[in-house]
């Protein structure tokens, strides 16, 4: 595809209102002057600078911008210096707090008291000074005051002059920082509901209190008639539309029409549909983040957008019974590329399933990659596959698999045509090459929409996700009397022989993306077999992210006080605030529920 070969990576930029959150590094010190503090100043500040350098070099925001660290102007020996640090952090836009110390300090006098900022403490494991004693003391203060903090303590003793960061400490620093930045990034942003409840799906019943109390976000709502208004009145960038439509005609391959002849739309209708869905994509994006070009055209209000970090499009049925469906806008916006180049993916849920949108947002913010929205459609047992196809499942699929498939918002990155260390994968947009974009587009067909579902026409992307890709499926659910809970299933995509794939795929709608998924099994509970995972899933949808990011999601959930009701993450990767153990160290699952209930939503009950 020649038009893709010249594609460039868009420079990192923040397309939302508000600066990107920074990580604040707080070097805490023994405040006793007259010999003790003076002997520790250099070592303590060196530890802070080492952490700041490590995090800045190893982290990026999901928009590609570098993560900045802010270090307190002085070491913190008491309340006055703690207040000075807090004032600087507020001025600098710090959203995540990390205290470091190699020595004893005055616990409750040096601790970070901001109740809204995720916080951790690294107590240096050295024998010269009692860093571990301070760590235990300050964590006790955090726990007693109801300010949960993460405990970081290296496994092996280091020498006092050693400013290196051991691998186990590095792992915890990154896990904490990724989750903390996700929390801070969501705060103050919007979820944009484009439409209302789709076909009675519970996830599209948008609960404002959940967004406000648990995520620190607001909910914005526009009726789908806003799309017809902007299309009819041509409230979009006309130059961009012409360029986008030309790009689509060259790069989006139209597949065969699977509708029966009497239900097929004419060529003229399909051409009009292409124009309409491209306009829908421009409108949805402009609704989310605004577009200064609209102000130049005289539409100042529309140019502002809704500062939406995530959105959902209702579509079915009121819209799709009359207009082209939203599958194209969802798939393209969720992908890491379009006619403007390779850029940060948006987060857009089909059927306005806001809970799946939130889960996709979690995955995007901690993994920096595009996300997949899918129906958790069908469990295929080995016996059923053998009966239908004659094929005997082996390898990862020996115990069966789950067919993930949905007409809408699977990013095209999910074809698996990107390479991560030589293997199939999905990458942050700044690492994607034009060749990988071209392969993803070539692997995707745009089928005329099945008019039994979508009477108004449109186009649905169809592709098969390559196997052997590590992925994590997750989902936030709301339960009356309990609140939000998170489900996590790490696993892999798999390959099937072409004839098996086609036989199984033709039994459902073959015009939609297919992902064959096998969760990692533990032999117990909901992960004793693949069927049990499907049986225990709490909704009809799931969000799929590249990589095994379950540990990061658990850390993020604990910061937001969202208990995890089901996961298959190994125990040694789980990282929660230290106080969680006080709620039942011998029962981590139950302790998570009790701790989240006790502390309550971060932004208010």
Coordinates of C-alpha atoms in Angstrom, one line a residue:
X1 CA 0.0 0.0 0.0
X2 CA 1.9 3.0 -1.3
X3 CA -0.1 5.5 0.6
X4 CA 0.9 3.8 3.9
X5 CA 4.6 3.4 3.0
X6 CA 5.0 7.2 3.4
X7 CA 3.1 7.3 6.7
X8 CA 5.0 8.9 9.6
X9 CA 4.8 8.6 13.4
X10 CA 2.9 11.6 14.9
X11 CA 5.0 13.3 17.5
X12 CA 3.9 12.7 21.1
X13 CA 1.3 15.2 22.3
X14 CA -1.3 15.7 24.9
X15 CA -4.6 16.0 23.1
X16 CA -6.6 16.5 26.4
X17 CA -6.9 19.5 28.6
X18 CA -4.6 19.5 31.6
X19 CA -0.9 18.8 32.0
X20 CA 0.4 15.2 32.2
X21 CA 0.9 14.1 35.9
X22 CA 4.4 14.0 37.2
X23 CA 6.0 11.7 39.8
X24 CA 7.1 13.4 43.0
X25 CA 10.2 12.0 44.7
X26 CA 10.4 12.7 48.4
X27 CA 13.8 12.0 50.0
X28 CA 13.1 11.5 53.7
X29 CA 15.9 11.9 56.3
X30 CA 16.7 11.7 60.0
X31 CA 16.1 15.3 61.0
X32 CA 18.6 15.5 63.9
X33 CA 21.3 18.1 63.1
X34 CA 24.7 18.0 64.6
X35 CA 26.2 15.1 62.8
X36 CA 23.4 12.6 61.9
X37 CA 21.5 14.5 59.2
X38 CA 24.6 16.0 57.7
X39 CA 26.1 12.5 57.2
X40 CA 23.0 11.3 55.3
X41 CA 22.2 14.3 53.1
X42 CA 24.3 13.2 50.1
X43 CA 23.2 9.5 50.2
X44 CA 19.5 10.3 50.6
X45 CA 19.4 12.8 47.8
X46 CA 21.5 10.4 45.6
X47 CA 18.9 7.8 46.2
X48 CA 16.1 10.2 45.1
X49 CA 18.0 11.2 42.0
X50 CA 18.7 7.6 41.1
X51 CA 15.0 6.7 41.3
X52 CA 14.0 9.8 39.3
X53 CA 16.5 8.9 36.6
X54 CA 15.4 5.3 36.4
X55 CA 11.7 6.2 36.1
X56 CA 12.2 8.9 33.6
X57 CA 14.3 6.6 31.4
X58 CA 11.9 3.7 31.6
X59 CA 8.4 5.2 31.4
X60 CA 6.3 7.1 28.9
X61 CA 2.8 8.3 29.1
X62 CA 0.3 6.6 26.7
X63 CA 0.5 9.6 24.4
X64 CA 4.3 9.1 24.1
X65 CA 5.4 12.0 26.2
X66 CA 8.2 11.4 28.6
X67 CA 7.3 10.9 32.3
X68 CA 8.8 13.7 34.4
X69 CA 9.9 13.4 38.0
X70 CA 10.0 16.2 40.5
X71 CA 12.4 15.9 43.5
X72 CA 11.7 17.9 46.7
X73 CA 14.1 20.9 47.0
X74 CA 15.5 19.5 50.2
X75 CA 15.5 16.3 52.1
X76 CA 12.5 16.0 54.4
X77 CA 13.3 15.8 58.0
X78 CA 10.1 17.0 59.5
X79 CA 6.7 18.7 59.1
X80 CA 8.0 22.0 57.7
X81 CA 10.0 20.4 54.9
X82 CA 7.1 18.0 54.2
X83 CA 4.9 21.0 53.8
X84 CA 7.4 22.7 51.5
X85 CA 7.5 19.5 49.4
X86 CA 3.7 19.3 49.2
X87 CA 3.6 23.0 48.1
X88 CA 6.1 22.3 45.3
X89 CA 4.4 19.2 44.2
X90 CA 1.0 21.0 43.9
X91 CA 2.7 23.7 41.9
X92 CA 4.4 21.3 39.6
X93 CA 1.4 19.0 38.9
X94 CA 2.6 15.9 40.7
X95 CA 0.1 13.1 40.6
X96 CA 2.1 10.2 42.1
X97 CA 4.2 10.3 45.3
X98 CA 7.2 8.2 46.1
X99 CA 9.2 8.6 49.4
X100 CA 12.7 7.2 49.5
X101 CA 15.0 6.9 52.5
X102 CA 18.1 4.9 53.6
X103 CA 17.7 5.7 57.2
X104 CA 15.5 6.3 60.2
X105 CA 13.1 9.3 59.9
X106 CA 10.3 10.7 61.9
X107 CA 7.4 8.7 60.5
X108 CA 4.2 10.8 60.8
X109 CA 6.2 14.0 60.5
X110 CA 7.7 13.2 57.1
X111 CA 4.9 11.2 55.5
X112 CA 2.8 12.4 52.5
X113 CA -0.6 13.3 53.7
X114 CA -2.4 14.0 50.4
X115 CA -5.4 11.6 50.4
X116 CA -5.9 11.7 46.6
X117 CA -2.4 10.9 45.4
X118 CA -1.2 7.2 45.1
X119 CA 1.9 6.8 47.3
X120 CA 4.7 4.4 48.0
X121 CA 7.8 4.3 50.2
X122 CA 11.1 2.7 49.3
X123 CA 13.1 1.9 52.5
X124 CA 16.7 1.1 51.5
X125 CA 17.9 -2.3 52.7
X126 CA 21.2 -1.4 54.2
X127 CA 22.8 -2.3 57.6
X128 CA 24.5 1.0 58.2
X129 CA 21.2 2.8 59.0
X130 CA 17.7 1.4 59.8
X131 CA 15.9 2.2 56.5
X132 CA 13.6 -0.8 57.1
X133 CA 12.7 0.5 60.6
X134 CA 11.6 3.8 59.0
X135 CA 9.7 2.0 56.3
X136 CA 7.7 0.0 58.9
X137 CA 7.1 3.0 61.1
X138 CA 5.9 5.3 58.3
X139 CA 3.7 2.6 56.9
X140 CA 2.1 2.1 60.3
X141 CA 1.4 5.8 60.3
X142 CA -0.2 5.6 56.8
X143 CA -2.3 2.7 57.9
X144 CA -3.5 4.3 61.1
X145 CA -4.4 7.5 59.3
X146 CA -6.2 5.7 56.5
X147 CA -3.7 6.6 53.8
X148 CA -2.8 3.3 52.1
X149 CA 0.8 3.2 50.8
X150 CA 2.8 0.7 48.9
X151 CA 5.9 -0.8 50.6
X152 CA 9.1 -1.3 48.6
X153 CA 12.0 -3.0 50.2
X154 CA 14.8 -4.8 48.4
X155 CA 15.4 -8.5 49.0
X156 CA 19.2 -8.2 49.4
X157 CA 21.3 -5.9 51.6
X158 CA 23.1 -3.1 49.8
X159 CA 26.1 -1.1 50.9
X160 CA 25.5 2.4 52.1
X161 CA 27.2 4.0 49.0
X162 CA 25.4 1.8 46.5
X163 CA 23.0 4.0 44.5
X164 CA 22.0 1.2 42.1
X165 CA 18.4 0.0 42.1
X166 CA 18.1 -3.8 42.5
X167 CA 16.0 -5.7 39.9
X168 CA 13.2 -6.6 42.4
X169 CA 13.0 -2.9 43.5
X170 CA 12.9 -1.8 39.9
X171 CA 10.0 -4.1 39.2
X172 CA 8.0 -2.7 42.1
X173 CA 8.9 0.9 41.2
X174 CA 7.6 0.5 37.6
X175 CA 4.5 -1.4 38.6
X176 CA 3.6 1.2 41.2
X177 CA 4.4 4.1 38.9
X178 CA 2.5 2.8 35.9
X179 CA -0.6 2.3 37.9
X180 CA -0.2 5.5 39.8
X181 CA 0.1 7.5 36.6
X182 CA -3.0 5.8 35.2
X183 CA -4.9 7.0 38.3
X184 CA -3.6 10.5 38.0
X185 CA -4.2 10.7 34.2
X186 CA -7.9 9.7 34.5
X187 CA -8.6 12.3 37.2
X188 CA -10.5 15.3 35.9
X189 CA -11.1 13.8 32.5
X190 CA -14.5 12.8 30.9
X191 CA -16.3 9.7 29.7
X192 CA -18.3 10.7 26.7
X193 CA -21.6 8.7 26.2
X194 CA -22.6 9.1 22.6
X195 CA -26.1 8.0 22.9
X196 CA -27.8 6.0 25.7
X197 CA -28.5 2.4 26.6
X198 CA -27.9 -0.1 23.8
X199 CA -30.3 -3.1 23.6
X200 CA -30.6 -3.3 27.4
X201 CA -26.9 -3.9 28.0
X202 CA -26.2 -3.2 31.6
X203 CA -22.7 -1.8 30.9
X204 CA -24.3 1.0 28.9
X205 CA -26.3 2.1 31.8
X206 CA -23.8 4.9 32.7
X207 CA -23.4 5.3 36.5
X208 CA -22.2 8.8 37.1
X209 CA -21.4 8.1 40.7
X210 CA -19.0 5.3 39.8
X211 CA -17.1 7.6 37.5
X212 CA -17.0 10.5 40.0
X213 CA -16.4 8.6 43.2
X214 CA -14.1 5.8 42.0
X215 CA -12.2 7.3 39.1
X216 CA -12.4 11.1 39.7
X217 CA -13.9 11.5 36.2
X218 CA -17.1 13.2 35.0
X219 CA -19.6 11.9 32.5
X220 CA -20.6 13.9 29.4
X221 CA -23.6 12.8 27.3
X222 CA -24.6 13.7 23.7
X223 CA -27.5 12.4 21.8
X224 CA -26.8 10.5 18.6
X225 CA -28.7 13.2 16.7
X226 CA -25.6 15.3 17.1
X227 CA -24.0 13.1 14.5
X228 CA -26.8 13.8 12.0
X229 CA -26.6 17.5 12.8
X230 CA -22.9 17.7 12.2
X231 CA -23.1 15.6 9.1
X232 CA -26.0 17.5 7.6
X233 CA -24.6 20.9 8.5
X234 CA -21.1 19.9 7.4
X235 CA -19.5 20.6 10.8
X236 CA -16.3 18.8 10.2
X237 CA -13.0 19.6 8.5
X238 CA -13.8 19.4 4.8
X239 CA -10.1 19.1 3.8
X240 CA -9.5 16.3 6.2
X241 CA -12.7 14.5 5.1
X242 CA -11.5 14.5 1.4
X243 CA -8.1 13.3 2.5
X244 CA -9.5 10.7 4.8
X245 CA -11.9 9.3 2.2
X246 CA -9.1 9.0 -0.3
X247 CA -7.0 7.1 2.2
X248 CA -9.8 4.8 3.0
X249 CA -10.5 4.0 -0.6
X250 CA -6.8 3.1 -1.1
X251 CA -6.2 1.2 2.2
X252 CA -9.5 -0.2 3.5
X253 CA -10.2 -3.3 1.4
X254 CA -13.9 -4.0 1.0
X255 CA -14.8 -7.6 1.5
X256 CA -17.5 -9.6 -0.2
X257 CA -21.1 -9.0 0.7
X258 CA -22.4 -11.9 2.9
X259 CA -26.0 -10.6 2.8
X260 CA -28.5 -12.5 0.7
X261 CA -29.1 -10.7 -2.7
X262 CA -32.4 -9.2 -1.6
X263 CA -30.9 -7.7 1.5
X264 CA -27.8 -6.3 -0.2
X265 CA -27.4 -2.5 -0.5
X266 CA -26.6 -1.1 -4.0
X267 CA -23.2 0.0 -5.0
X268 CA -24.5 3.6 -4.8
X269 CA -25.7 3.1 -1.3
X270 CA -22.4 1.5 -0.2
X271 CA -20.4 4.4 -1.6
X272 CA -22.6 6.8 0.3
X273 CA -22.1 4.6 3.4
X274 CA -18.3 4.9 3.1
X275 CA -18.6 8.7 3.0
X276 CA -21.0 8.7 5.9
X277 CA -18.9 6.5 8.2
X278 CA -15.8 8.5 7.5
X279 CA -17.7 11.6 8.5
X280 CA -19.0 9.8 11.6
X281 CA -15.4 9.1 12.6
X282 CA -14.4 12.7 12.3
X283 CA -17.4 13.8 14.3
X284 CA -16.8 11.2 17.1
X285 CA -13.2 12.3 17.5
X286 CA -14.1 16.0 17.5
X287 CA -16.7 15.3 20.1
X288 CA -14.1 13.6 22.3
X289 CA -11.2 16.0 22.1
X290 CA -12.3 19.0 20.1
X291 CA -10.8 20.4 16.9
X292 CA -9.4 23.9 16.5
X293 CA -10.3 23.8 12.7
X294 CA -14.0 24.0 13.7
X295 CA -13.4 27.3 15.4
X296 CA -11.8 28.7 12.2
X297 CA -15.0 27.6 10.4
X298 CA -17.2 29.5 12.9
X299 CA -18.1 26.7 15.3
X300 CA -16.4 27.8 18.5
X301 CA -18.5 25.6 20.8
X302 CA -18.1 22.5 18.8
X303 CA -14.3 23.1 18.6
X304 CA -13.9 22.6 22.3
X305 CA -14.9 18.9 22.6
X306 CA -15.6 17.2 25.9
X307 CA -12.1 16.4 27.1
X308 CA -13.0 12.7 26.9
X309 CA -10.3 10.2 27.6
X310 CA -12.7 7.5 26.7
X311 CA -16.1 7.2 25.0
X312 CA -18.8 4.9 23.9
X313 CA -21.1 4.9 20.8
X314 CA -24.6 3.4 21.4
X315 CA -25.4 2.6 17.8
X316 CA -27.8 -0.3 18.2
X317 CA -30.6 -0.1 17.7
X318 CA -32.1 3.3 17.3
X319 CA -29.2 4.5 15.2
X320 CA -28.3 1.4 13.2
X321 CA -31.9 0.7 12.2
X322 CA -31.7 3.8 10.0
X323 CA -28.1 5.0 9.6
X324 CA -24.8 3.2 8.9
X325 CA -23.3 1.5 12.0
X326 CA -20.4 2.8 14.1
X327 CA -18.1 -0.2 13.5
X328 CA -15.7 1.8 11.3
X329 CA -15.4 4.8 13.6
X330 CA -14.8 2.5 16.6
X331 CA -12.2 0.3 14.9
X332 CA -10.3 3.2 13.3
X333 CA -10.3 5.4 16.4
X334 CA -9.2 2.5 18.6
X335 CA -6.3 1.7 16.2
X336 CA -2.9 3.3 16.4
X337 CA -3.1 4.8 12.9
X338 CA -5.4 6.5 10.4
X339 CA -5.1 9.0 7.5
X340 CA -3.1 11.4 9.8
X341 CA -0.4 9.0 10.5
X342 CA 0.6 6.7 13.3
X343 CA -0.7 8.2 16.6
X344 CA -2.0 7.3 20.0
X345 CA -5.2 5.2 19.9
X346 CA -8.4 6.5 21.3
X347 CA -10.6 4.4 23.6
X348 CA -14.1 3.9 22.2
X349 CA -16.5 1.2 23.3
X350 CA -19.2 -0.2 21.1
X351 CA -22.8 -0.2 22.4
X352 CA -21.8 2.6 24.8
X353 CA -20.6 -0.1 27.2
X354 CA -18.9 2.4 29.6
X355 CA -17.6 -0.4 31.9
X356 CA -15.8 -2.1 29.1
X357 CA -14.5 1.4 28.0
X358 CA -13.1 1.9 31.5
X359 CA -11.4 -1.5 31.4
X360 CA -10.0 -0.7 28.0
X361 CA -8.8 2.6 29.4
X362 CA -7.0 0.8 32.3
X363 CA -5.2 -1.4 29.8
X364 CA -4.3 1.4 27.5
X365 CA -2.8 3.5 30.3
X366 CA -0.7 0.8 31.9
X367 CA 0.4 -0.9 28.6
X368 CA 0.4 2.1 26.2
X369 CA -1.1 0.0 23.5
X370 CA -4.3 -0.2 21.5
X371 CA -7.1 -2.3 23.0
X372 CA -9.7 -4.9 21.8
X373 CA -13.4 -4.8 22.6
X374 CA -15.0 -8.2 22.2
X375 CA -18.0 -10.3 23.0
X376 CA -17.1 -13.2 25.2
X377 CA -19.0 -15.2 22.7
X378 CA -18.5 -19.0 22.8
X379 CA -16.7 -21.7 24.7
X380 CA -15.5 -24.4 22.3
X381 CA -14.7 -27.7 24.0
X382 CA -12.4 -30.2 22.5
X383 CA -15.3 -32.5 22.0
X384 CA -17.4 -29.9 20.2
X385 CA -14.5 -28.9 17.9
X386 CA -14.0 -32.6 17.0
X387 CA -17.7 -33.1 16.3
X388 CA -18.0 -30.0 14.1
X389 CA -14.6 -30.1 12.3
X390 CA -13.1 -33.5 12.9
X391 CA -10.0 -31.7 14.3
X392 CA -8.4 -32.7 17.6
X393 CA -7.2 -29.8 19.6
X394 CA -3.6 -29.9 20.9
X395 CA -1.1 -27.6 22.6
X396 CA -2.4 -24.6 24.4
X397 CA -5.9 -25.3 22.9
X398 CA -6.0 -28.9 24.2
X399 CA -8.6 -28.0 26.9
X400 CA -10.7 -25.8 24.6
X401 CA -10.8 -22.1 23.9
X402 CA -13.1 -19.0 24.0
X403 CA -14.2 -17.3 20.8
X404 CA -13.9 -13.6 21.3
X405 CA -15.7 -11.7 18.5
X406 CA -17.6 -8.4 18.1
X407 CA -18.7 -6.3 15.2
X408 CA -17.2 -3.1 16.5
X409 CA -14.3 -1.7 18.3
X410 CA -11.4 -4.2 17.9
X411 CA -8.3 -2.1 17.0
X412 CA -6.6 -3.2 13.8
X413 CA -3.4 -3.5 15.7
X414 CA -4.9 -6.8 17.0
X415 CA -4.2 -8.6 13.7
X416 CA -0.9 -9.4 15.3
X417 CA 1.1 -8.0 12.4
X418 CA 3.4 -6.0 14.6
X419 CA 6.6 -7.5 16.0
X420 CA 7.8 -7.4 19.6
X421 CA 11.2 -8.9 20.0
X422 CA 10.6 -10.9 16.8
X423 CA 7.2 -12.3 18.0
X424 CA 3.6 -11.3 17.1
X425 CA 2.4 -8.5 19.3
X426 CA 1.1 -5.0 19.7
X427 CA 3.3 -2.0 20.4
X428 CA 3.0 1.6 21.6
X429 CA 2.3 3.8 18.6
X430 CA 5.8 5.4 18.7
X431 CA 7.4 2.0 18.0
X432 CA 5.1 1.0 15.1
X433 CA 6.5 1.1 11.6
X434 CA 4.7 1.9 8.3
X435 CA 5.3 -1.6 7.2
X436 CA 3.4 -3.0 10.2
X437 CA 0.5 -0.6 9.5
X438 CA 0.4 -1.8 5.9
X439 CA 0.3 -5.5 7.0
X440 CA -2.5 -4.8 9.5
X441 CA -4.6 -3.1 6.8
X442 CA -3.9 -5.8 4.3
X443 CA -5.0 -8.4 6.8
X444 CA -8.3 -6.6 7.4
X445 CA -11.4 -6.7 5.2
X446 CA -14.3 -4.3 5.5
X447 CA -17.4 -6.3 5.0
X448 CA -20.7 -4.6 4.1
X449 CA -22.7 -4.8 7.4
X450 CA -25.0 -7.6 8.0
X451 CA -28.3 -5.9 7.4
X452 CA -30.3 -8.3 9.6
X453 CA -28.3 -6.6 12.5
X454 CA -27.7 -3.2 10.9
X455 CA -30.6 -2.2 8.7
X456 CA -28.9 1.2 7.9
X457 CA -25.8 -0.4 6.4
X458 CA -22.2 0.4 7.1
X459 CA -19.1 -1.7 7.2
X460 CA -17.6 -4.1 9.8
X461 CA -13.9 -5.0 10.0
X462 CA -13.0 -8.6 9.6
X463 CA -9.7 -10.2 10.5
X464 CA -8.2 -13.1 12.5
X465 CA -5.8 -12.3 15.3
X466 CA -2.6 -14.3 15.1
X467 CA -1.9 -16.9 17.7
X468 CA 0.8 -17.2 20.3
X469 CA 0.3 -13.7 21.5
X470 CA 0.2 -13.1 25.3
X471 CA -2.9 -11.1 26.2
X472 CA -5.0 -10.2 29.2
X473 CA -8.7 -10.1 29.2
X474 CA -10.4 -8.0 31.9
X475 CA -13.7 -6.4 32.8
X476 CA -15.1 -4.1 35.4
X477 CA -18.6 -5.0 36.6
X478 CA -21.0 -3.1 38.9
X479 CA -22.9 -5.2 41.5
X480 CA -25.7 -3.7 43.6
X481 CA -24.7 -3.6 47.3
X482 CA -21.1 -4.3 46.5
X483 CA -20.0 -1.7 43.9
X484 CA -17.4 -2.2 41.2
X485 CA -15.3 -5.4 40.9
X486 CA -12.6 -6.3 38.4
X487 CA -12.1 -9.6 36.6
X488 CA -8.7 -10.6 35.0
X489 CA -7.8 -13.5 32.9
X490 CA -4.2 -13.7 31.5
X491 CA -3.7 -16.1 28.6
X492 CA -2.8 -16.4 24.9
X493 CA -4.3 -16.2 21.5
X494 CA -4.0 -19.4 19.5
X495 CA -3.9 -20.5 15.8
X496 CA -6.2 -23.0 14.3
X497 CA -5.8 -24.7 10.8
X498 CA -7.5 -22.5 8.2
X499 CA -10.2 -25.1 7.4
X500 CA -11.1 -25.3 11.2
X501 CA -11.1 -21.5 11.5
X502 CA -13.5 -21.1 8.6
X503 CA -15.8 -23.8 9.7
X504 CA -16.2 -22.4 13.2
X505 CA -16.3 -18.8 12.0
X506 CA -19.0 -19.4 9.5
X507 CA -21.3 -20.6 12.3
X508 CA -21.4 -17.0 13.6
X509 CA -21.0 -13.7 11.7
X510 CA -18.0 -14.1 9.5
X511 CA -17.8 -10.4 8.9
X512 CA -16.4 -9.6 12.3
X513 CA -12.9 -9.9 13.9
X514 CA -12.1 -13.2 15.5
X515 CA -9.7 -13.8 18.5
X516 CA -9.3 -17.4 19.7
X517 CA -8.4 -17.1 23.4
X518 CA -7.0 -19.6 25.9
X519 CA -6.7 -18.4 29.5
X520 CA -3.8 -19.6 31.7
X521 CA -5.2 -22.3 34.0
X522 CA -4.4 -22.8 37.7
X523 CA -6.4 -25.9 38.3
X524 CA -8.7 -24.3 40.9
X525 CA -11.7 -22.1 41.2
X526 CA -12.8 -20.2 38.1
X527 CA -9.5 -21.1 36.4
X528 CA -9.7 -24.9 36.9
X529 CA -10.5 -25.2 33.2
X530 CA -11.4 -22.9 30.2
X531 CA -15.1 -23.6 30.5
X532 CA -15.1 -22.3 34.1
X533 CA -13.5 -19.0 33.0
X534 CA -16.3 -18.5 30.5
X535 CA -18.9 -19.6 33.0
X536 CA -17.7 -17.1 35.7
X537 CA -17.3 -14.1 33.4
X538 CA -19.5 -11.3 34.7
X539 CA -20.7 -9.7 31.5
X540 CA -21.2 -10.2 27.8
X541 CA -18.1 -8.1 27.0
X542 CA -14.4 -8.1 27.8
X543 CA -11.5 -5.8 27.1
X544 CA -8.3 -7.5 25.7
X545 CA -4.9 -6.0 26.0
X546 CA -1.6 -7.1 24.7
X547 CA 0.8 -8.7 27.3
X548 CA 0.3 -10.2 30.7
X549 CA -0.6 -7.0 32.5
X550 CA -2.8 -8.6 35.2
X551 CA -0.4 -7.5 38.0
X552 CA -0.4 -3.9 36.9
X553 CA -4.3 -4.0 36.8
X554 CA -4.4 -5.4 40.3
X555 CA -2.1 -2.7 41.6
X556 CA -4.3 -0.1 39.8
X557 CA -7.5 -1.5 41.1
X558 CA -6.2 -1.4 44.7
X559 CA -5.4 2.3 44.3
X560 CA -8.9 2.9 43.1
X561 CA -10.4 0.6 45.9
X562 CA -11.9 -1.7 43.3
X563 CA -11.6 -5.3 44.5
X564 CA -10.5 -8.1 42.1
X565 CA -13.0 -10.9 42.3
X566 CA -11.3 -13.3 39.8
X567 CA -7.7 -13.5 38.5
X568 CA -5.0 -15.9 37.5
X569 CA -2.0 -13.7 38.3
X570 CA 0.8 -15.6 40.1
X571 CA 1.1 -14.5 43.8
X572 CA 4.6 -13.2 43.5
X573 CA 3.5 -10.6 41.0
X574 CA 0.7 -9.1 43.1
X575 CA 1.5 -5.7 44.6
X576 CA -1.0 -3.9 46.8
X577 CA -0.7 -1.4 49.6
X578 CA 0.9 -2.9 52.7
X579 CA -2.2 -2.4 54.8
X580 CA -4.1 -5.0 52.7
X581 CA -2.4 -7.7 54.8
X582 CA -4.0 -6.4 57.9
X583 CA -7.4 -7.3 56.5
X584 CA -6.4 -11.0 56.3
X585 CA -2.9 -11.9 55.1
X586 CA -3.9 -15.6 55.0
X587 CA -6.9 -14.7 52.7
X588 CA -5.7 -12.2 50.0
X589 CA -8.8 -12.4 47.9
X590 CA -11.1 -11.7 50.9
X591 CA -8.7 -9.1 52.3
X592 CA -8.9 -7.1 49.0
X593 CA -12.7 -6.9 49.4
X594 CA -12.5 -5.9 53.0
X595 CA -9.8 -3.3 52.5
X596 CA -11.6 -1.7 49.5
X597 CA -14.8 -1.6 51.5
X598 CA -13.2 -0.1 54.6
X599 CA -11.3 2.7 52.8
X600 CA -14.0 3.3 50.3
X601 CA -13.9 5.1 46.9
X602 CA -10.9 7.4 46.6
X603 CA -12.9 10.5 45.6
X604 CA -15.7 10.1 48.1
X605 CA -18.4 7.6 49.1

